Amino acid sequence: MMKKTIVFYYSKTGSNKFLAYKIKHEIDAEIEEIKPRINSHILLMLGFSLGIKKLKNNISDFDRVILCGPVWMGKFIEPLKAFSIKHKNQIKELIFVTCCGSSYEIKEKKFGHGRVFKKVESLFAEKCTHCEALPIALLLPDNKKQDADLVMYTRLTESNFNGEFLEHFKLFISNISG
Ligand SMILES: Cc1cc2nc3c(=O)[nH]c(=O)nc-3n(C[C@H](O)[C@H](O)[C@H](O)COP(=O)(O)O)c2cc1C
């Protein structure tokens, strides 16, 4: 039987929101936005713990939670962390996915998504069954993948949701569907 799944996402500039909705449609999940109690990006980026608003959905009704959001400064960002700490006990299974700036090559470096994966895995222990990164570089041609400015300003949208990025997205969907 299909696992009853809900996607919770936080997104500042839209890429992770777009990704979250793609996942929702692909696996027929529910979806809800994580809303910080005070949506000050500066305070959130500095890592201030502002808490999140009460959720509309009851997590206990779901077999599986997919958590989706960006990486900032190599950190498991505050809204995702606040959500995780608050609801960890109600979550039966967790998958983490991020559309982030760091490529697979620099995964384990200072600002790489690998550090965030370790945080998520240590927080959720055996409940965390999968962590996935879909780096922005997958949207760029080979000669532009290292262009840090371009990586920072490129957003995931319907018009670039194709090619290498789409291949990795499909692989992710098949991995979590098996
Ligand atoms: C202030 C700031 C810091 C960032 N730091 C990192 C980082 O350390 N590692 C990383 O992989 N991406 C980093 N990024 C890139 C974001 O993760 C990426 O742009 C993401 O797709 C934005 O998601 P959103 O559009 O859903 O907000 C950073 C972006 C910003 C704005």
mmCIF file of C-alpha atoms and ligand atoms in Angstrom:
data_model
loop_
_atom_site.group_PDB
_atom_site.id
_atom_site.type_symbol
_atom_site.label_atom_id
_atom_site.label_comp_id
_atom_site.label_asym_id
_atom_site.label_seq_id
_atom_site.Cartn_x
_atom_site.Cartn_y
_atom_site.Cartn_z
ATOM 1 C CA MET A 1 0.000 0.000 0.000
ATOM 2 C CA MET A 2 1.201 3.545 -0.776
ATOM 3 C CA LYS A 3 2.564 5.416 2.206
ATOM 4 C CA LYS A 4 0.420 8.389 3.167
ATOM 5 C CA THR A 5 2.862 11.252 2.703
ATOM 6 C CA ILE A 6 2.980 14.977 3.414
ATOM 7 C CA VAL A 7 5.555 17.442 2.125
ATOM 8 C CA PHE A 8 6.476 20.298 4.467
ATOM 9 C CA TYR A 9 8.529 23.039 2.893
ATOM 10 C CA TYR A 10 10.163 26.359 3.639
ATOM 11 C CA SER A 11 11.391 28.526 0.793
ATOM 12 C CA LYS A 12 12.632 32.097 0.637
ATOM 13 C CA THR A 13 13.098 32.630 -3.076
ATOM 14 C CA GLY A 14 10.820 29.943 -4.485
ATOM 15 C CA SER A 15 13.069 27.092 -5.629
ATOM 16 C CA ASN A 16 12.234 24.756 -2.762
ATOM 17 C CA LYS A 17 8.560 25.683 -2.989
ATOM 18 C CA PHE A 18 8.613 24.699 -6.663
ATOM 19 C CA LEU A 19 10.428 21.455 -5.823
ATOM 20 C CA ALA A 20 8.031 20.661 -2.975
ATOM 21 C CA TYR A 21 5.005 21.033 -5.300
ATOM 22 C CA LYS A 22 6.676 18.852 -7.966
ATOM 23 C CA ILE A 23 7.177 16.113 -5.355
ATOM 24 C CA LYS A 24 3.606 16.523 -4.112
ATOM 25 C CA HIS A 25 2.198 16.042 -7.626
ATOM 26 C CA GLU A 26 4.552 13.198 -8.497
ATOM 27 C CA ILE A 27 3.685 11.032 -5.479
ATOM 28 C CA ASP A 28 0.223 12.381 -4.748
ATOM 29 C CA ALA A 29 1.114 13.763 -1.313
ATOM 30 C CA GLU A 30 -0.377 16.485 0.828
ATOM 31 C CA ILE A 31 1.631 19.691 1.192
ATOM 32 C CA GLU A 32 2.010 22.454 3.763
ATOM 33 C CA GLU A 33 4.291 25.446 4.121
ATOM 34 C CA ILE A 34 6.344 25.877 7.294
ATOM 35 C CA LYS A 35 5.743 29.417 8.488
ATOM 36 C CA PRO A 36 8.135 31.008 10.983
ATOM 37 C CA ARG A 37 6.336 32.897 13.734
ATOM 38 C CA ILE A 38 8.300 36.007 12.767
ATOM 39 C CA ASN A 39 9.303 35.867 9.120
ATOM 40 C CA SER A 40 12.440 37.982 9.332
ATOM 41 C CA HIS A 41 14.940 36.501 6.891
ATOM 42 C CA ILE A 42 17.830 38.338 8.470
ATOM 43 C CA LEU A 43 17.101 36.937 11.912
ATOM 44 C CA LEU A 44 16.438 33.473 10.449
ATOM 45 C CA MET A 45 19.697 33.532 8.505
ATOM 46 C CA LEU A 46 21.566 34.575 11.609
ATOM 47 C CA GLY A 47 20.106 31.464 13.216
ATOM 48 C CA PHE A 48 17.752 33.096 15.730
ATOM 49 C CA SER A 49 15.203 30.654 17.002
ATOM 50 C CA LEU A 50 11.860 32.319 16.277
ATOM 51 C CA GLY A 51 9.651 29.246 16.324
ATOM 52 C CA ILE A 52 7.042 28.253 13.743
ATOM 53 C CA LYS A 53 3.289 28.733 13.464
ATOM 54 C CA LYS A 54 0.906 25.930 14.335
ATOM 55 C CA LEU A 55 0.509 23.463 11.484
ATOM 56 C CA LYS A 56 -2.826 22.920 9.722
ATOM 57 C CA ASN A 57 -2.222 19.203 9.248
ATOM 58 C CA ASN A 58 -1.886 16.597 11.958
ATOM 59 C CA ILE A 59 1.446 14.842 11.368
ATOM 60 C CA SER A 60 0.292 11.704 13.171
ATOM 61 C CA ASP A 61 -2.155 11.108 10.283
ATOM 62 C CA PHE A 62 0.774 10.461 7.910
ATOM 63 C CA ASP A 63 3.138 7.519 7.429
ATOM 64 C CA ARG A 64 5.857 9.716 6.047
ATOM 65 C CA VAL A 65 7.053 13.339 6.065
ATOM 66 C CA ILE A 66 9.165 14.875 3.309
ATOM 67 C CA LEU A 67 10.971 17.977 4.561
ATOM 68 C CA CYS A 68 12.131 20.383 1.854
ATOM 69 C CA GLY A 69 14.055 23.647 2.125
ATOM 70 C CA PRO A 70 17.286 25.510 1.316
ATOM 71 C CA VAL A 71 20.736 25.404 2.893
ATOM 72 C CA TRP A 72 22.182 28.692 4.144
ATOM 73 C CA MET A 73 25.789 28.998 5.287
ATOM 74 C CA GLY A 74 26.129 25.228 5.549
ATOM 75 C CA LYS A 75 23.369 25.109 8.176
ATOM 76 C CA PHE A 76 20.196 23.129 8.800
ATOM 77 C CA ILE A 77 18.165 26.333 8.633
ATOM 78 C CA GLU A 78 16.152 27.613 11.551
ATOM 79 C CA PRO A 79 12.567 27.096 10.224
ATOM 80 C CA LEU A 80 13.350 23.467 9.290
ATOM 81 C CA LYS A 81 15.132 22.889 12.591
ATOM 82 C CA ALA A 82 12.302 24.404 14.645
ATOM 83 C CA PHE A 83 9.803 22.232 12.742
ATOM 84 C CA SER A 84 11.931 19.123 13.323
ATOM 85 C CA ILE A 85 12.457 19.649 17.024
ATOM 86 C CA LYS A 86 8.803 20.514 17.630
ATOM 87 C CA HIS A 87 7.348 17.588 15.680
ATOM 88 C CA LYS A 88 10.025 14.905 15.799
ATOM 89 C CA ASN A 89 8.021 12.641 18.074
ATOM 90 C CA GLN A 90 4.944 12.661 15.806
ATOM 91 C CA ILE A 91 6.978 11.862 12.675
ATOM 92 C CA LYS A 92 7.110 8.165 11.771
ATOM 93 C CA GLU A 93 9.479 8.417 8.809
ATOM 94 C CA LEU A 94 11.391 11.415 7.466
ATOM 95 C CA ILE A 95 12.928 12.195 4.090
ATOM 96 C CA PHE A 96 14.956 15.390 3.698
ATOM 97 C CA VAL A 97 15.386 17.054 0.320
ATOM 98 C CA THR A 98 17.010 20.340 -0.602
ATOM 99 C CA CYS A 99 17.411 22.413 -3.720
ATOM 100 C CA CYS A 100 20.667 24.054 -2.666
ATOM 101 C CA GLY A 101 23.661 25.973 -3.967
ATOM 102 C CA SER A 102 26.324 23.387 -3.128
ATOM 103 C CA SER A 103 27.128 20.832 -5.811
ATOM 104 C CA TYR A 104 27.785 17.115 -5.204
ATOM 105 C CA GLU A 105 31.543 17.804 -5.547
ATOM 106 C CA ILE A 106 31.596 20.129 -2.523
ATOM 107 C CA LYS A 107 29.020 18.198 -0.500
ATOM 108 C CA GLU A 108 31.394 17.633 2.434
ATOM 109 C CA LYS A 109 32.980 21.108 2.372
ATOM 110 C CA LYS A 110 32.171 23.939 4.796
ATOM 111 C CA PHE A 111 29.024 25.104 2.977
ATOM 112 C CA GLY A 112 28.096 21.712 1.548
ATOM 113 C CA HIS A 113 24.725 20.017 1.997
ATOM 114 C CA GLY A 114 26.453 16.920 3.458
ATOM 115 C CA ARG A 115 26.795 18.704 6.786
ATOM 116 C CA VAL A 116 23.073 19.354 6.863
ATOM 117 C CA PHE A 117 22.366 15.704 6.054
ATOM 118 C CA LYS A 118 24.417 14.696 9.103
ATOM 119 C CA LYS A 119 22.381 17.073 11.305
ATOM 120 C CA VAL A 120 19.095 15.680 9.999
ATOM 121 C CA GLU A 121 20.298 12.086 10.382
ATOM 122 C CA SER A 122 21.472 12.646 13.940
ATOM 123 C CA LEU A 123 18.241 14.414 14.891
ATOM 124 C CA PHE A 124 15.913 11.788 13.419
ATOM 125 C CA ALA A 125 18.155 8.713 13.771
ATOM 126 C CA GLU A 126 16.531 5.630 12.198
ATOM 127 C CA LYS A 127 13.386 7.622 11.299
ATOM 128 C CA CYS A 128 15.421 9.395 8.594
ATOM 129 C CA THR A 129 15.370 7.024 5.623
ATOM 130 C CA HIS A 130 16.717 9.282 2.875
ATOM 131 C CA CYS A 131 18.488 12.632 2.337
ATOM 132 C CA GLU A 132 18.695 14.124 -1.126
ATOM 133 C CA ALA A 133 20.221 17.230 -2.680
ATOM 134 C CA LEU A 134 19.194 18.647 -6.030
ATOM 135 C CA PRO A 135 21.872 21.295 -6.568
ATOM 136 C CA ILE A 136 21.195 24.407 -8.647
ATOM 137 C CA ALA A 137 24.311 23.533 -10.702
ATOM 138 C CA LEU A 138 22.234 20.755 -12.334
ATOM 139 C CA LEU A 139 20.262 23.555 -14.027
ATOM 140 C CA LEU A 140 23.393 25.118 -15.544
ATOM 141 C CA PRO A 141 25.526 24.173 -18.554
ATOM 142 C CA ASP A 142 28.884 22.507 -17.754
ATOM 143 C CA ASN A 143 30.907 25.685 -18.328
ATOM 144 C CA LYS A 144 28.716 27.648 -15.875
ATOM 145 C CA LYS A 145 28.393 25.135 -13.026
ATOM 146 C CA GLN A 146 31.255 26.743 -11.062
ATOM 147 C CA ASP A 147 29.909 30.281 -11.500
ATOM 148 C CA ALA A 148 29.060 31.133 -7.871
ATOM 149 C CA ASP A 149 27.050 34.268 -8.744
ATOM 150 C CA LEU A 150 24.966 32.425 -11.294
ATOM 151 C CA VAL A 151 24.343 29.584 -8.825
ATOM 152 C CA MET A 152 23.174 32.103 -6.203
ATOM 153 C CA TYR A 153 20.771 33.878 -8.560
ATOM 154 C CA THR A 154 19.342 30.932 -10.480
ATOM 155 C CA ARG A 155 15.881 29.807 -9.360
ATOM 156 C CA LEU A 156 14.142 26.555 -10.128
ATOM 157 C CA THR A 157 11.075 27.235 -12.292
ATOM 158 C CA GLU A 158 8.902 25.457 -14.857
ATOM 159 C CA SER A 159 11.103 26.817 -17.669
ATOM 160 C CA ASN A 160 14.351 25.216 -16.433
ATOM 161 C CA PHE A 161 12.895 22.084 -14.799
ATOM 162 C CA ASN A 162 14.436 19.745 -17.355
ATOM 163 C CA GLY A 163 17.713 18.094 -18.402
ATOM 164 C CA GLU A 164 20.115 16.959 -15.698
ATOM 165 C CA PHE A 165 17.998 18.387 -12.873
ATOM 166 C CA LEU A 166 14.903 16.512 -14.023
ATOM 167 C CA GLU A 167 16.906 13.265 -14.340
ATOM 168 C CA HIS A 168 18.049 13.554 -10.718
ATOM 169 C CA PHE A 169 14.543 14.488 -9.616
ATOM 170 C CA LYS A 170 13.128 11.358 -11.283
ATOM 171 C CA LEU A 171 15.802 9.207 -9.672
ATOM 172 C CA PHE A 172 14.906 10.673 -6.279
ATOM 173 C CA ILE A 173 11.213 9.948 -6.864
ATOM 174 C CA SER A 174 11.971 6.361 -7.864
ATOM 175 C CA ASN A 175 14.213 5.917 -4.798
ATOM 176 C CA ILE A 176 11.493 7.036 -2.425
ATOM 177 C CA SER A 177 8.761 5.128 -4.246
ATOM 178 C CA GLY A 178 10.435 1.710 -4.064
HETATM 179 C C1 LIG B 1 22.379 33.845 2.365
HETATM 180 C C2 LIG B 1 22.460 32.573 1.592
HETATM 181 C C3 LIG B 1 23.379 31.607 1.972
HETATM 182 C C4 LIG B 1 23.470 30.395 1.276
HETATM 183 N N1 LIG B 1 24.352 29.448 1.705
HETATM 184 C C5 LIG B 1 24.379 28.234 1.102
HETATM 185 C C6 LIG B 1 25.218 27.194 1.594
HETATM 186 O O1 LIG B 1 25.951 27.338 2.572
HETATM 187 N N2 LIG B 1 25.186 25.997 0.969
HETATM 188 C C7 LIG B 1 24.369 25.745 -0.100
HETATM 189 O O2 LIG B 1 24.362 24.627 -0.599
HETATM 190 N N3 LIG B 1 23.569 26.728 -0.617
HETATM 191 C C8 LIG B 1 23.551 27.949 -0.031
HETATM 192 N N4 LIG B 1 22.715 28.943 -0.509
HETATM 193 C C9 LIG B 1 21.926 28.697 -1.737
HETATM 194 C C10 LIG B 1 20.499 28.293 -1.439
HETATM 195 O O3 LIG B 1 20.446 27.082 -0.717
HETATM 196 C C11 LIG B 1 19.766 28.106 -2.773
HETATM 197 O O4 LIG B 1 19.779 29.322 -3.491
HETATM 198 C C12 LIG B 1 18.333 27.622 -2.592
HETATM 199 O O5 LIG B 1 17.904 27.008 -3.781
HETATM 200 C C13 LIG B 1 17.343 28.719 -2.224
HETATM 201 O O6 LIG B 1 16.108 28.120 -1.951
HETATM 202 P P1 LIG B 1 14.715 28.908 -1.974
HETATM 203 O O7 LIG B 1 14.593 29.563 -3.347
HETATM 204 O O8 LIG B 1 13.705 27.849 -1.792
HETATM 205 O O9 LIG B 1 14.743 29.902 -0.871
HETATM 206 C C14 LIG B 1 22.620 30.156 0.171
HETATM 207 C C15 LIG B 1 21.689 31.145 -0.214
HETATM 208 C C16 LIG B 1 21.608 32.332 0.479
HETATM 209 C C17 LIG B 1 20.603 33.364 0.032
#
